[in-house]
XYZ file of C-alpha atoms in Angstrom:
462
model
C 100.482 -75.902 -96.379
C 97.651 -77.830 -94.650
C 96.862 -81.106 -94.745
C 93.588 -82.978 -94.802
C 93.962 -85.486 -92.144
C 96.784 -85.817 -89.729
C 96.767 -89.450 -88.260
C 98.908 -89.448 -85.188
C 99.931 -93.480 -84.620
C 101.385 -95.710 -87.047
C 99.564 -99.119 -85.454
C 97.091 -101.338 -87.392
C 94.492 -98.662 -86.482
C 96.257 -95.538 -87.577
C 97.547 -97.294 -90.865
C 94.340 -98.743 -91.977
C 92.351 -95.444 -91.121
C 95.022 -93.602 -93.098
C 95.115 -95.717 -95.909
C 91.015 -95.656 -96.298
C 91.127 -91.967 -95.908
C 93.741 -91.807 -98.803
C 91.707 -94.156 -101.050
C 89.241 -91.332 -100.489
C 91.374 -88.593 -102.401
C 92.309 -86.938 -99.189
C 95.944 -85.712 -98.364
C 96.679 -87.619 -95.241
C 100.143 -87.932 -93.089
C 100.962 -90.470 -90.874
C 103.170 -89.427 -87.681
C 104.581 -92.492 -85.677
C 106.737 -91.756 -82.433
C 108.512 -94.848 -83.340
C 111.310 -95.620 -86.248
C 109.039 -98.322 -87.484
C 105.418 -98.911 -88.053
C 102.938 -101.649 -87.128
C 102.761 -100.742 -83.293
C 102.537 -104.492 -81.296
C 101.939 -106.343 -84.474
C 105.687 -107.275 -84.923
C 107.004 -110.857 -86.159
C 110.651 -111.452 -85.434
C 112.609 -114.428 -87.415
C 115.232 -116.403 -85.853
C 116.698 -118.345 -88.462
C 113.615 -120.945 -89.178
C 111.761 -119.654 -85.994
C 109.271 -117.206 -86.132
C 107.794 -115.432 -83.003
C 104.887 -112.901 -82.836
C 105.471 -110.327 -80.217
C 101.989 -108.854 -80.154
C 98.874 -110.304 -82.082
C 99.063 -113.836 -83.223
C 96.009 -114.267 -85.393
C 93.263 -112.850 -87.811
C 89.360 -113.822 -86.959
C 87.649 -114.687 -89.946
C 84.528 -114.255 -88.424
C 84.578 -110.376 -89.042
C 82.800 -110.031 -92.747
C 83.936 -106.255 -93.116
C 87.479 -106.664 -91.991
C 88.049 -109.690 -93.953
C 86.916 -107.424 -97.031
C 89.362 -104.955 -95.915
C 91.893 -107.822 -96.335
C 90.938 -108.897 -99.421
C 90.874 -105.411 -100.896
C 94.486 -104.839 -100.223
C 95.355 -107.905 -101.523
C 96.054 -110.385 -98.788
C 93.045 -112.582 -98.622
C 94.876 -114.994 -101.120
C 97.865 -115.441 -99.228
C 96.744 -115.859 -95.520
C 97.161 -119.522 -93.904
C 94.521 -121.347 -91.975
C 94.968 -123.270 -88.617
C 96.710 -126.297 -89.056
C 94.970 -129.498 -89.154
C 96.524 -130.940 -85.968
C 94.562 -128.227 -83.837
C 92.220 -130.629 -82.718
C 91.368 -129.785 -78.856
C 91.587 -126.671 -76.622
C 93.275 -127.153 -73.315
C 92.287 -125.538 -69.995
C 94.751 -126.377 -66.883
C 93.786 -126.233 -63.192
C 95.559 -127.229 -60.359
C 95.376 -131.092 -61.479
C 97.320 -129.992 -64.852
C 96.365 -129.659 -68.345
C 92.717 -131.237 -69.662
C 92.351 -131.545 -73.475
C 88.865 -130.656 -74.401
C 87.293 -131.681 -77.513
C 86.591 -128.709 -79.921
C 83.056 -130.140 -80.524
C 79.886 -128.288 -79.062
C 79.298 -130.995 -76.361
C 83.288 -131.187 -75.838
C 82.928 -130.028 -72.018
C 80.190 -132.582 -71.510
C 81.928 -135.442 -72.737
C 85.238 -134.330 -70.709
C 86.024 -134.771 -67.020
C 87.535 -130.724 -66.558
C 84.295 -129.794 -65.348
C 82.133 -131.366 -62.688
C 79.190 -133.438 -63.335
C 77.163 -130.658 -61.640
C 79.243 -127.676 -63.523
C 77.705 -129.542 -66.350
C 74.420 -129.925 -65.336
C 74.709 -126.199 -64.813
C 75.562 -125.444 -68.099
C 72.657 -127.787 -69.562
C 70.244 -125.677 -68.229
C 70.997 -122.408 -69.299
C 68.394 -122.666 -71.946
C 65.930 -122.323 -69.285
C 67.209 -119.584 -66.830
C 65.464 -115.930 -67.169
C 66.965 -112.884 -68.515
C 68.827 -110.252 -66.320
C 65.746 -108.403 -64.626
C 67.479 -104.887 -64.527
C 70.073 -102.577 -66.463
C 72.825 -103.041 -64.220
C 76.123 -103.360 -65.732
C 77.916 -106.963 -64.873
C 81.450 -107.915 -65.054
C 82.517 -111.035 -67.103
C 82.106 -113.009 -64.119
C 78.949 -112.231 -62.950
C 77.311 -112.811 -66.103
C 78.843 -115.882 -66.944
C 77.889 -117.191 -63.302
C 74.433 -115.984 -63.715
C 73.885 -117.835 -67.251
C 76.036 -120.880 -66.866
C 77.058 -121.687 -63.089
C 79.645 -120.635 -60.870
C 81.726 -123.603 -61.612
C 82.169 -122.511 -65.247
C 82.728 -119.026 -64.738
C 85.704 -120.155 -62.626
C 87.380 -122.795 -65.030
C 86.387 -121.574 -68.560
C 85.495 -118.227 -68.714
C 88.286 -116.415 -66.211
C 90.802 -118.645 -68.213
C 89.240 -117.098 -71.534
C 89.435 -113.747 -70.161
C 93.020 -113.856 -69.079
C 93.691 -115.240 -72.428
C 92.051 -112.631 -74.628
C 92.406 -109.413 -72.668
C 95.110 -110.254 -70.186
C 92.633 -109.333 -67.619
C 90.502 -110.086 -64.519
C 86.804 -111.640 -65.163
C 85.497 -109.997 -62.076
C 86.383 -106.491 -62.947
C 86.252 -106.714 -66.715
C 82.723 -105.602 -68.140
C 80.678 -108.236 -70.341
C 78.931 -105.165 -72.063
C 82.886 -104.272 -72.921
C 84.404 -107.176 -73.389
C 81.533 -109.739 -74.953
C 78.719 -107.343 -76.349
C 77.521 -109.972 -78.656
C 76.801 -112.001 -75.738
C 74.761 -109.644 -74.179
C 73.054 -109.108 -77.093
C 72.190 -112.837 -77.646
C 70.527 -113.001 -74.431
C 68.636 -109.763 -75.331
C 67.410 -111.292 -78.738
C 67.135 -114.799 -77.927
C 66.641 -115.315 -73.996
C 69.651 -117.953 -74.084
C 73.190 -117.741 -74.798
C 72.943 -121.293 -76.271
C 69.722 -120.706 -77.992
C 71.494 -117.477 -79.494
C 74.850 -120.108 -80.445
C 72.579 -122.506 -82.103
C 70.592 -119.845 -84.033
C 73.761 -118.402 -85.268
C 75.109 -121.693 -86.372
C 71.872 -122.018 -88.613
C 72.339 -118.877 -90.078
C 74.580 -117.325 -92.562
C 77.051 -116.013 -90.085
C 80.477 -117.004 -90.926
C 82.094 -119.670 -88.729
C 85.158 -118.740 -86.389
C 88.373 -119.207 -88.452
C 91.735 -117.997 -87.430
C 94.106 -116.769 -89.764
C 97.773 -115.478 -90.468
C 100.149 -115.372 -93.358
C 103.520 -117.080 -93.727
C 105.638 -113.875 -92.537
C 103.123 -113.796 -89.922
C 100.867 -110.902 -88.627
C 103.245 -108.170 -89.377
C 102.676 -108.892 -92.784
C 99.556 -106.553 -92.486
C 100.993 -103.313 -91.318
C 104.026 -104.061 -93.682
C 101.420 -104.155 -96.534
C 100.176 -100.758 -95.329
C 103.104 -99.098 -94.638
C 104.039 -99.986 -98.503
C 100.761 -98.885 -100.043
C 101.093 -95.605 -97.866
C 104.542 -94.814 -98.597
C 105.660 -91.241 -98.214
C 102.754 -90.883 -96.406
C 104.172 -91.721 -93.119
C 106.464 -89.961 -90.958
C 108.440 -92.065 -88.531
C 110.355 -90.666 -85.499
C 108.192 -88.226 -84.969
C 106.867 -87.068 -81.085
C 103.679 -84.954 -81.363
C 103.645 -82.754 -78.011
C 100.806 -80.550 -78.189
C 97.696 -80.224 -80.305
C 95.466 -76.989 -80.675
C 92.775 -75.624 -82.496
C 93.234 -73.190 -85.151
C 90.771 -71.202 -87.568
C 91.292 -73.682 -89.820
C 91.473 -76.699 -88.010
C 94.144 -78.115 -85.766
C 98.003 -76.776 -85.143
C 99.980 -80.146 -84.377
C 103.426 -79.498 -82.592
C 106.134 -81.889 -82.464
C 109.312 -82.399 -80.887
C 111.670 -82.753 -83.760
C 109.747 -81.989 -87.039
C 108.118 -78.469 -86.737
C 104.589 -77.577 -86.850
C 101.877 -79.460 -88.974
C 98.682 -78.172 -89.828
C 95.462 -80.078 -90.481
C 91.817 -79.736 -91.390
C 91.118 -82.834 -88.975
C 93.258 -85.113 -86.779
C 92.921 -88.750 -86.064
C 94.358 -90.076 -82.759
C 95.458 -93.804 -83.042
C 97.842 -93.993 -80.136
C 97.421 -95.761 -76.608
C 94.935 -94.378 -74.260
C 97.181 -92.953 -71.988
C 98.870 -90.812 -74.716
C 95.635 -89.554 -75.818
C 94.638 -88.582 -72.517
C 98.143 -86.418 -72.374
C 97.676 -85.345 -75.277
C 93.860 -84.070 -74.926
C 94.133 -82.336 -71.705
C 93.146 -78.859 -72.792
C 91.723 -79.928 -76.293
C 89.095 -82.029 -75.214
C 89.211 -82.794 -71.031
C 86.137 -85.188 -71.167
C 87.788 -87.418 -73.507
C 91.271 -87.171 -71.753
C 89.612 -87.782 -68.412
C 87.810 -91.161 -70.399
C 91.111 -92.511 -72.245
C 92.665 -91.854 -69.023
C 90.901 -93.949 -66.840
C 91.706 -97.046 -69.635
C 94.489 -99.366 -67.724
C 96.684 -101.469 -69.511
C 98.707 -103.594 -67.489
C 102.366 -104.741 -68.515
C 102.551 -107.999 -70.321
C 105.648 -110.367 -70.867
C 105.992 -112.703 -73.974
C 108.201 -115.208 -73.488
C 108.901 -117.576 -76.687
C 110.946 -121.263 -76.971
C 112.091 -123.173 -79.099
C 112.739 -126.770 -78.468
C 113.466 -130.598 -80.686
C 110.146 -132.519 -80.998
C 111.692 -135.207 -79.197
C 112.277 -132.927 -76.036
C 108.676 -132.658 -75.609
C 105.961 -135.181 -74.591
C 103.156 -133.508 -75.182
C 101.641 -133.793 -78.359
C 100.809 -129.894 -78.575
C 97.383 -130.919 -80.527
C 95.842 -127.658 -79.816
C 95.863 -123.776 -80.367
C 97.840 -124.078 -76.464
C 96.253 -123.593 -72.810
C 94.687 -121.411 -70.806
C 95.064 -121.137 -67.018
C 92.986 -120.783 -63.832
C 94.103 -117.950 -61.443
C 96.238 -119.460 -59.141
C 98.588 -118.944 -56.540
C 101.975 -119.062 -57.598
C 101.421 -119.334 -61.255
C 103.299 -117.717 -63.889
C 101.871 -118.608 -67.073
C 98.497 -117.063 -67.743
C 98.230 -118.775 -71.036
C 100.495 -120.506 -74.052
C 100.130 -120.873 -77.575
C 101.357 -123.935 -79.193
C 102.806 -121.714 -82.509
C 104.081 -124.261 -84.470
C 101.056 -126.036 -84.420
C 98.802 -123.088 -85.507
C 100.773 -122.189 -88.414
C 103.406 -123.662 -90.700
C 106.636 -122.185 -90.861
C 106.884 -120.921 -87.163
C 109.534 -123.269 -86.727
C 112.224 -126.194 -88.665
C 110.445 -129.234 -89.298
C 112.132 -131.242 -86.593
C 111.409 -128.617 -83.895
C 108.443 -126.991 -82.065
C 107.716 -123.490 -80.620
C 105.701 -122.160 -77.846
C 104.931 -118.671 -76.664
C 103.753 -118.062 -73.335
C 102.104 -115.001 -71.416
C 102.781 -113.532 -68.011
C 101.398 -110.643 -66.367
C 98.482 -108.798 -67.256
C 95.933 -107.878 -64.564
C 96.557 -110.988 -62.630
C 100.263 -110.392 -61.902
C 101.713 -107.437 -63.909
C 104.925 -107.254 -61.553
C 106.084 -110.545 -63.748
C 106.391 -108.771 -66.748
C 108.814 -106.514 -65.015
C 111.240 -109.333 -63.745
C 115.119 -109.616 -65.187
C 114.799 -111.404 -68.443
C 117.071 -114.097 -67.460
C 114.894 -114.787 -64.531
C 111.673 -114.809 -66.151
C 112.599 -116.881 -68.924
C 113.735 -119.570 -66.534
C 110.661 -119.340 -64.316
C 108.903 -119.638 -67.276
C 110.708 -122.923 -68.794
C 110.472 -124.643 -65.595
C 106.899 -124.206 -65.603
C 106.271 -124.937 -69.082
C 108.505 -128.277 -68.491
C 106.578 -129.882 -65.654
C 103.216 -129.156 -67.864
C 104.187 -130.402 -70.990
C 106.842 -132.862 -70.118
C 109.610 -131.018 -71.781
C 113.561 -132.534 -71.048
C 116.548 -130.206 -71.301
C 117.245 -126.474 -72.109
C 115.263 -125.038 -74.901
C 117.069 -124.612 -78.403
C 116.027 -120.991 -78.458
C 114.488 -118.363 -75.925
C 113.261 -114.898 -76.552
C 111.603 -112.259 -74.255
C 109.722 -109.455 -75.187
C 108.172 -107.346 -72.475
C 105.214 -104.560 -73.468
C 105.081 -102.218 -70.663
C 101.749 -101.106 -71.388
C 99.596 -104.056 -72.509
C 96.435 -104.535 -73.666
C 93.707 -102.015 -72.663
C 91.350 -103.693 -69.717
C 87.879 -103.058 -70.613
C 86.610 -102.326 -66.995
C 83.026 -101.651 -65.581
C 81.956 -98.221 -67.120
C 83.797 -99.192 -70.312
C 80.799 -98.167 -72.085
C 79.972 -94.873 -70.471
C 83.601 -94.019 -71.610
C 83.422 -95.585 -74.989
C 80.532 -93.262 -75.666
C 82.452 -89.957 -74.453
C 85.567 -91.098 -76.422
C 83.309 -92.394 -79.755
C 81.527 -88.435 -79.653
C 84.528 -86.291 -79.229
C 84.255 -85.305 -83.225
C 80.570 -83.361 -81.562
C 82.425 -81.329 -79.003
C 85.733 -80.728 -81.081
C 84.887 -80.703 -84.832
C 87.287 -82.444 -86.676
C 88.922 -84.814 -83.989
C 88.523 -88.310 -84.297
C 89.612 -91.308 -82.439
C 90.478 -94.670 -82.969
C 92.544 -97.819 -81.797
C 92.209 -101.151 -79.801
C 90.580 -99.599 -76.411
C 87.157 -99.090 -78.037
C 85.560 -101.689 -79.905
C 87.539 -105.178 -79.460
C 91.328 -105.591 -78.891
C 91.903 -107.980 -81.667
C 93.131 -106.896 -85.221
C 90.073 -107.490 -87.328
C 88.502 -105.407 -84.470
C 90.915 -102.621 -84.812
C 90.306 -103.019 -88.780
C 86.355 -102.533 -88.392
C 86.677 -99.692 -86.192
C 89.072 -97.535 -88.036
C 87.032 -98.166 -91.179
C 84.238 -96.689 -89.287
C 86.387 -93.969 -88.129
C 87.800 -92.742 -91.470
C 84.157 -92.964 -92.763
C 82.924 -90.345 -90.169
C 86.064 -88.053 -91.300
C 85.475 -88.657 -94.815
C 81.738 -87.471 -94.207
C 83.089 -84.702 -91.664
C 85.323 -82.717 -94.244
C 82.858 -83.115 -97.061
C 80.536 -81.012 -94.649
C 83.741 -78.304 -93.896
C 84.937 -76.437 -96.603
C 88.760 -76.050 -96.770
C 90.080 -72.811 -95.167
C 93.244 -70.682 -96.319
C 95.878 -70.533 -93.670
C 97.760 -67.858 -93.041
C 101.426 -68.055 -94.100
C 102.812 -67.952 -90.492
C 100.571 -70.941 -89.566
C 102.091 -73.075 -92.534
C 104.401 -76.138 -92.111
C 108.104 -74.799 -91.923
C 106.767 -71.203 -92.011
């Protein structure tokens, strides 16, 4: 038989896209190389501790994604941030600096110099960019707010969100809304103030009692026997009726359309002959290795109040931790009542080699650095390390052009679509919104393309 759509990849993007296609009445099959679904959205329980191996929150500022969450009947079970999240912490060579989450927090804190704070205050009066040259995040922030703010706030933020380097990441690819605010209002400050007065939802981070894995688990249960795990796709070719998908261990599968929801390097390898332009574009997207090191401590071991989301670090020599999250402060149920839990992030574009260190050595190194920062005494009650050989995609200069090539693949190869966290944003909500757009394009394309009869020799199992 020939399926309407085969979705290759069972992460958040692939599962969400497949579920929307199924809701539209299409015959959908999901092929996932791993034995479990969910991609990097995995939550692990250790007794009463909960560790997130990948993404940790859902951003409620994405209305379409939140409608999807509600539609999946997951909206009523979300957890909001804990009430003890009161500050943002940034780390420089002087240590940790707690900054109020109030809009004027940076002006009342001593983290930035007086000169830096004055530079931020004058952003309202700075001219807009006079050309169309693409800028890095650092160049954009320096031009709008000054080099101090770019070095000490924006660079740590880029490392925290993308595990990347603000001096190589594209502002258009990474923070397109900031570019739009400058174009629309002539000032980022003016644009943010206008958004506050409007109807745009405020930024709110959410999760679930059992962690982020709740979402892929729900999608997996809804898709049920449409999902095939442990299936490795080796080749995709065009046929008169659509596509022939060859696998290493499950024979050949035929479909009218294909959605690739895999990492960019996998997409590149599969598309070399079928869609060479897209293969080149996806192949240019790097994803440096990331390590996640998780600790559990007795509360009385830690001097710091842990009254924030965590902390982000400026780039410094011999620094190991790019950022950390105070998990037990962010959401309830992340540690026993008399304990705390902290996740630390290493590697990425700053030091990818750290993620490949021997586990014991890496855990000990991170624990020592964390102990100095937070006043921790003694050894952790619990520690766990997870390494991602390929981490978050890097939206480097030229990302807009690459994305345009990738998102127009269907125009060159009708019936072939791509979706994933390397296109419109790395967060789960970005993936939900992008996969929904992809599902809509697939539905439209199939409605315009009548199904064709497939010769017996091309059918699965023939």
